[in-house]
Coordinates of C-alpha atoms and ligand atoms in Angstrom, one line a residue:
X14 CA 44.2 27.8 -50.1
X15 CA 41.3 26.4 -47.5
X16 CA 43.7 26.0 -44.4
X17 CA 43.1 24.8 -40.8
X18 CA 43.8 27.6 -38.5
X19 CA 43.7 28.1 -35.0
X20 CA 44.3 31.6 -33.3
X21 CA 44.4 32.9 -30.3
X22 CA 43.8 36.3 -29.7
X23 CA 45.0 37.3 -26.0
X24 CA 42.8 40.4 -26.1
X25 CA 44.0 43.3 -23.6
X26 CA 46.0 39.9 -21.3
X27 CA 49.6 39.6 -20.5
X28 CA 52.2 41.9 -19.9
X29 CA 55.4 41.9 -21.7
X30 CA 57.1 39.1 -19.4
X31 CA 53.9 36.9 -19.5
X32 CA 53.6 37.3 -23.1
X33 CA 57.2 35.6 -23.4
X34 CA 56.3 33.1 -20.8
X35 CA 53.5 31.8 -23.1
X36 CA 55.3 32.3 -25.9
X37 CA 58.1 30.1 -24.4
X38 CA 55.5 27.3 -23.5
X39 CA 54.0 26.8 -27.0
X40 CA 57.2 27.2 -28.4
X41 CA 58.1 23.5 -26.3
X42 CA 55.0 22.0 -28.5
X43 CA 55.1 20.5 -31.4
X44 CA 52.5 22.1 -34.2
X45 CA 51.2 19.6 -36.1
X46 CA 51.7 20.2 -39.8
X47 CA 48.1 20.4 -40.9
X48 CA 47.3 23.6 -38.5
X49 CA 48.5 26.9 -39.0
X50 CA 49.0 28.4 -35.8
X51 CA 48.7 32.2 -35.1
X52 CA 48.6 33.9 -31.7
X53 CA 47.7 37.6 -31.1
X54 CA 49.4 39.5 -28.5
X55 CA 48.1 43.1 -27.4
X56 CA 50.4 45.7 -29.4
X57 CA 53.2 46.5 -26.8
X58 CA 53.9 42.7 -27.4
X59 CA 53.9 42.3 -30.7
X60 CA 57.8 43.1 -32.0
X61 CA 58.7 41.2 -29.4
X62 CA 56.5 38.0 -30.1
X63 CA 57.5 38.4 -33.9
X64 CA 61.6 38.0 -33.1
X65 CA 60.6 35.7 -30.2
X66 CA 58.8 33.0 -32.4
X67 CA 61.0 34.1 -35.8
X68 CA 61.9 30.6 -37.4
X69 CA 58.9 28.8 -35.7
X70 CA 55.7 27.5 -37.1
X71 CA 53.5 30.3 -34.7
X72 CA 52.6 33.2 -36.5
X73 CA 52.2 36.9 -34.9
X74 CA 49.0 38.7 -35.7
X75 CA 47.6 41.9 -34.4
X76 CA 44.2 42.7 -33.0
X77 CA 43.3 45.5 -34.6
X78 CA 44.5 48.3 -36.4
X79 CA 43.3 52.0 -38.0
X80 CA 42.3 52.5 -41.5
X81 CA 44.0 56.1 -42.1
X82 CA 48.0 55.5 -43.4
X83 CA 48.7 57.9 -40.5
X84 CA 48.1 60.9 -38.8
X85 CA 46.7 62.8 -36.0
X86 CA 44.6 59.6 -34.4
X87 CA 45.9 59.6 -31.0
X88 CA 46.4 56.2 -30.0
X89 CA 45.8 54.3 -32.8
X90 CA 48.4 52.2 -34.8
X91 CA 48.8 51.8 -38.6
X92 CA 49.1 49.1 -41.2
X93 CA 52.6 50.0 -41.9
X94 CA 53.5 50.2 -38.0
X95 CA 52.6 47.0 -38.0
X96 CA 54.3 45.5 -41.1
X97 CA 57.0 47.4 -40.0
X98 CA 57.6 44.9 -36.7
X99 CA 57.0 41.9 -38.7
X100 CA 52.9 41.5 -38.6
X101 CA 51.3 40.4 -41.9
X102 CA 48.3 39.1 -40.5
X103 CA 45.0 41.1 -38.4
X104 CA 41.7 40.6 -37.0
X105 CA 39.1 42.9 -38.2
X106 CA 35.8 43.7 -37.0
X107 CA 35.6 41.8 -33.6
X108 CA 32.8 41.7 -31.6
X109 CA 34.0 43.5 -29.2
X110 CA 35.9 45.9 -31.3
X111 CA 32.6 46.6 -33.2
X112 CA 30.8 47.3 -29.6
X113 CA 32.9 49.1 -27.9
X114 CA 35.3 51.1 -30.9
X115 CA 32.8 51.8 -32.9
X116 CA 34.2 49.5 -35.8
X117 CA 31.3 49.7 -37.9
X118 CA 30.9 47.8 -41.0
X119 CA 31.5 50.5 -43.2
X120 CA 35.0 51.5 -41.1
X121 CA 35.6 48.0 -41.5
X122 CA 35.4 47.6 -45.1
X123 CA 38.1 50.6 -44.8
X124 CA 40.5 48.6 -42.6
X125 CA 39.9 45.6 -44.9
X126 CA 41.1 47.8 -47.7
X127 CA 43.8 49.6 -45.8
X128 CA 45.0 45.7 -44.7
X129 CA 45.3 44.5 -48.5
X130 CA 46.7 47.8 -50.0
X131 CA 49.7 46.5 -47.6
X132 CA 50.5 43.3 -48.3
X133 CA 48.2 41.9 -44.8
X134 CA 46.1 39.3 -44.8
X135 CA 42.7 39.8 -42.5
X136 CA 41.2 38.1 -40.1
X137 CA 37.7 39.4 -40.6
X138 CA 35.3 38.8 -37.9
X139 CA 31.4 38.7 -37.8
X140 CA 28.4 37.5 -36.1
X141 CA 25.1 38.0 -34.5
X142 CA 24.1 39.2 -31.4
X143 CA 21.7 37.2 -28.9
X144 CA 18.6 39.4 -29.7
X145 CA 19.4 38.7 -33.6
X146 CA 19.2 34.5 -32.9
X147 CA 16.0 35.1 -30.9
X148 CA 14.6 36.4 -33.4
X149 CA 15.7 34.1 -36.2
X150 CA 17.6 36.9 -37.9
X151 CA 21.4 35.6 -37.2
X152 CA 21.6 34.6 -41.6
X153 CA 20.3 38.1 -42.4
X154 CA 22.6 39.9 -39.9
X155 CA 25.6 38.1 -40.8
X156 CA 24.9 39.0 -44.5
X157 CA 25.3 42.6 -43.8
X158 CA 27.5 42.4 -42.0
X159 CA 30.4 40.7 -45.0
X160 CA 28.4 42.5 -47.7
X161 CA 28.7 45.9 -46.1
X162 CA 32.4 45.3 -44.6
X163 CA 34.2 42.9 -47.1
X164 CA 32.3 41.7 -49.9
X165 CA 33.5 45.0 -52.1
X166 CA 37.1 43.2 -52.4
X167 CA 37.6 41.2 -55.7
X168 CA 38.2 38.1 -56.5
X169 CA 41.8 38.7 -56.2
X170 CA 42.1 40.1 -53.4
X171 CA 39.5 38.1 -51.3
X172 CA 42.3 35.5 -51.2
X173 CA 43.8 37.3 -48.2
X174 CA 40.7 37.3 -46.4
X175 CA 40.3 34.8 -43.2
X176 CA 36.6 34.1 -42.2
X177 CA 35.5 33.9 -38.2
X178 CA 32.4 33.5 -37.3
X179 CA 31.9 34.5 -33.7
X180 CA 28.0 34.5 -32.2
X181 CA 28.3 37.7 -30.1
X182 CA 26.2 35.3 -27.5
X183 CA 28.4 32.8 -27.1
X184 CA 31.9 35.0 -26.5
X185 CA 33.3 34.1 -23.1
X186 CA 30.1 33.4 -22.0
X187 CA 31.0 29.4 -21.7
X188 CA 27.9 29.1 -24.2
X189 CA 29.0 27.5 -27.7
X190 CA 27.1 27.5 -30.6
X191 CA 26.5 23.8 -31.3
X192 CA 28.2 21.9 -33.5
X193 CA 25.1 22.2 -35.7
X194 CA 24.3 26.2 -35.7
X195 CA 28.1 26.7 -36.5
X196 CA 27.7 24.6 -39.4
X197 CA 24.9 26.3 -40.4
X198 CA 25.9 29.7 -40.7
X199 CA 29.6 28.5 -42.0
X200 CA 28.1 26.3 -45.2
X201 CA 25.5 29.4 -45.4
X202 CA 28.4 31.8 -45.5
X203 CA 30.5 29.7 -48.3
X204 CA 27.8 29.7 -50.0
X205 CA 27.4 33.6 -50.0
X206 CA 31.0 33.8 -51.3
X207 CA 30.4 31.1 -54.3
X208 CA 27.4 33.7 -55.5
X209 CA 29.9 36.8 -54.6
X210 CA 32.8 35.2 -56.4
X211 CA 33.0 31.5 -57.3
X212 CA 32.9 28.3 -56.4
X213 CA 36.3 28.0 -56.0
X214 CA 36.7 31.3 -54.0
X215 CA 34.6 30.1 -51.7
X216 CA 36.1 26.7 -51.3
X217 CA 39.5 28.2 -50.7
X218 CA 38.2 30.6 -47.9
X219 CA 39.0 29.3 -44.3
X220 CA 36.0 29.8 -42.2
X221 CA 37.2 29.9 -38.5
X222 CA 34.5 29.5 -35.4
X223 CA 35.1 31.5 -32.3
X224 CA 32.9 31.6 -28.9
X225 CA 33.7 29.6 -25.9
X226 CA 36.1 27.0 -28.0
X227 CA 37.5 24.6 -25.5
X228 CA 39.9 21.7 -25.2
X229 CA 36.5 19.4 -24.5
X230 CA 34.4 21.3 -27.4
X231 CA 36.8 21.7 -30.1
X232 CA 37.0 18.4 -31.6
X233 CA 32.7 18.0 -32.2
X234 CA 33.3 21.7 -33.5
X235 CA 36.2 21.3 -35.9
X236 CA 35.1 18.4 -37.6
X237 CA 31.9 20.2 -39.4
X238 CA 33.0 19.7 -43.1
X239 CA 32.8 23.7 -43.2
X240 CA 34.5 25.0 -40.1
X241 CA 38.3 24.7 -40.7
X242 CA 39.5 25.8 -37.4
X243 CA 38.9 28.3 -34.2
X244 CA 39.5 32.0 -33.5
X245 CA 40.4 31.4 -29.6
X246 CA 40.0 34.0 -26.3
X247 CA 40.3 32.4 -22.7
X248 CA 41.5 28.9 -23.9
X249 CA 44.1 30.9 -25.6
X250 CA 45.5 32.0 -22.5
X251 CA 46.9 28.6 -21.3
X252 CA 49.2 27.1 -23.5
X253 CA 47.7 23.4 -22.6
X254 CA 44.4 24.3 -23.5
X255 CA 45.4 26.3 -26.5
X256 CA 47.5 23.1 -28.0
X257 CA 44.7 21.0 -27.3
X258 CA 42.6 22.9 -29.6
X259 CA 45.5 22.8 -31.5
X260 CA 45.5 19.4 -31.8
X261 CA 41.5 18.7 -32.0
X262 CA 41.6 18.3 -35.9
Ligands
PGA2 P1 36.3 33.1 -26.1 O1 36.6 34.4 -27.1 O2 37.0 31.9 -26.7 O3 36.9 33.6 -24.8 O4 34.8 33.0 -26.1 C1 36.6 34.2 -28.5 C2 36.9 35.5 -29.2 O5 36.5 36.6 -28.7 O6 37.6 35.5 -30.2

């Protein structure tokens, strides 16, 4: 089901005792009952933030995870690691994960797989890069990067997928994709799924916009008839700003 969704993903912020003092602050607000709300700690925090907002309309989600069930990966955390502390939900294939962890799209389309074969939902991330825009190439970029990383999944199981659309460009740079470009690529991208799948499939996919979403940006942002919500990084951080964005429907 299409769903408004707004998540923050804290990135590598907050230790364990500011994790719980954020927590505590958006656990005072009241969520509105046409958002889902989902928050992504770093992954010392996360059995923590699960029992912390157990009962509570916030959902924990990871920021990553590997694609092998386990073994010698030093480091790296598993699917069932994190089922195992309550996480059902994690983002794939963020910028930043793809440019600095070498999260390719073909290790992505792993992860994907690895996600679904336990139960998760994913959060699966994409967009283009400055250079690509320039160029005019941000459609074709962002169509290899879903048909090489996710658009192997069937029908079935595309129903756990989470779309997020993040211009590489406009990630904590205070740039935004306007109101317009987002649209764009979102309707382009539903479409894309209605030729992969179906009509239906693709109007039941939730396609998220992160990059510089703000308290004073989300509102123009959210209300494109295809963008149902925001993948968050620095607004996320302050528990005004993130229930602003929250509240921007
Ligand atoms: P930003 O980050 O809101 O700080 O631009 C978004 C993201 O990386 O998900």
């Amino acid at each position: 089901m299409r769903r408004n969704i707004v998540a923050g993903n804290w990135k590598m912020n907050n230790n364990l005792l500011q994790t719980e003092a954020l927590l505590q602050e958006l656990k005072m607000q009241v969520i509105p009952e046409n958002v889902t709300v989902m928050v992504a700690p770093a992954y010392t925090n996360l059995y923590h933030a699960f029992e912390s907002v157990r009962g509570q309309a916030i959902e924990v989600v990871a920021q990553n995870m590997h694609q092998s069930k386990n073994g010698a990966y030093t480091g790296e955390v598993s699917a069932e690691m994190l089922k195992s502390v309550g996480i059902d939900t994690v983002i794939l294939g963020h910028s930043e994960r793809r440019a600095y962890f070498n999260d390719t799209n073909a290790v992505l389309a792993e992860k994907v797989n690895t996600a679904l074969e336990n139960d998760m939902q994913a959060i699966f991330c994409f967009g283009e890069e400055l250079e690509d825009r320039k160029q005019g190439e941000q459609f074709e970029v962002v169509k290899a990067q879903l048909e090489q990383g996710l658009l192997h999944l069937n029908e079935e199981q595309f129903k756990n997928i989470i779309l997020a659309y993040e211009p590489v460009w406009a990630i904590g740079t205070g740039e935004t994709a306007s109101p317009e470009q987002a649209q764009d690529i979102h309707a382009y991208v539903r479409k894309l799924i209605a030729s992969a799948y179906s009509d239906t499939v693709a109007e039941n996919v939730s396609i998220l916009y992160g990059g510089s979403v703000k308290p004073g940006n989300a509102k123009e942002i959210f209300a494109n008839p295809d963008v149902d919500g925001g993948l968050i990084g620095g607004a996320a951080l302050n528990a005004n700003d993130f229930m602003a964005i929250v509240n921007a429907f």
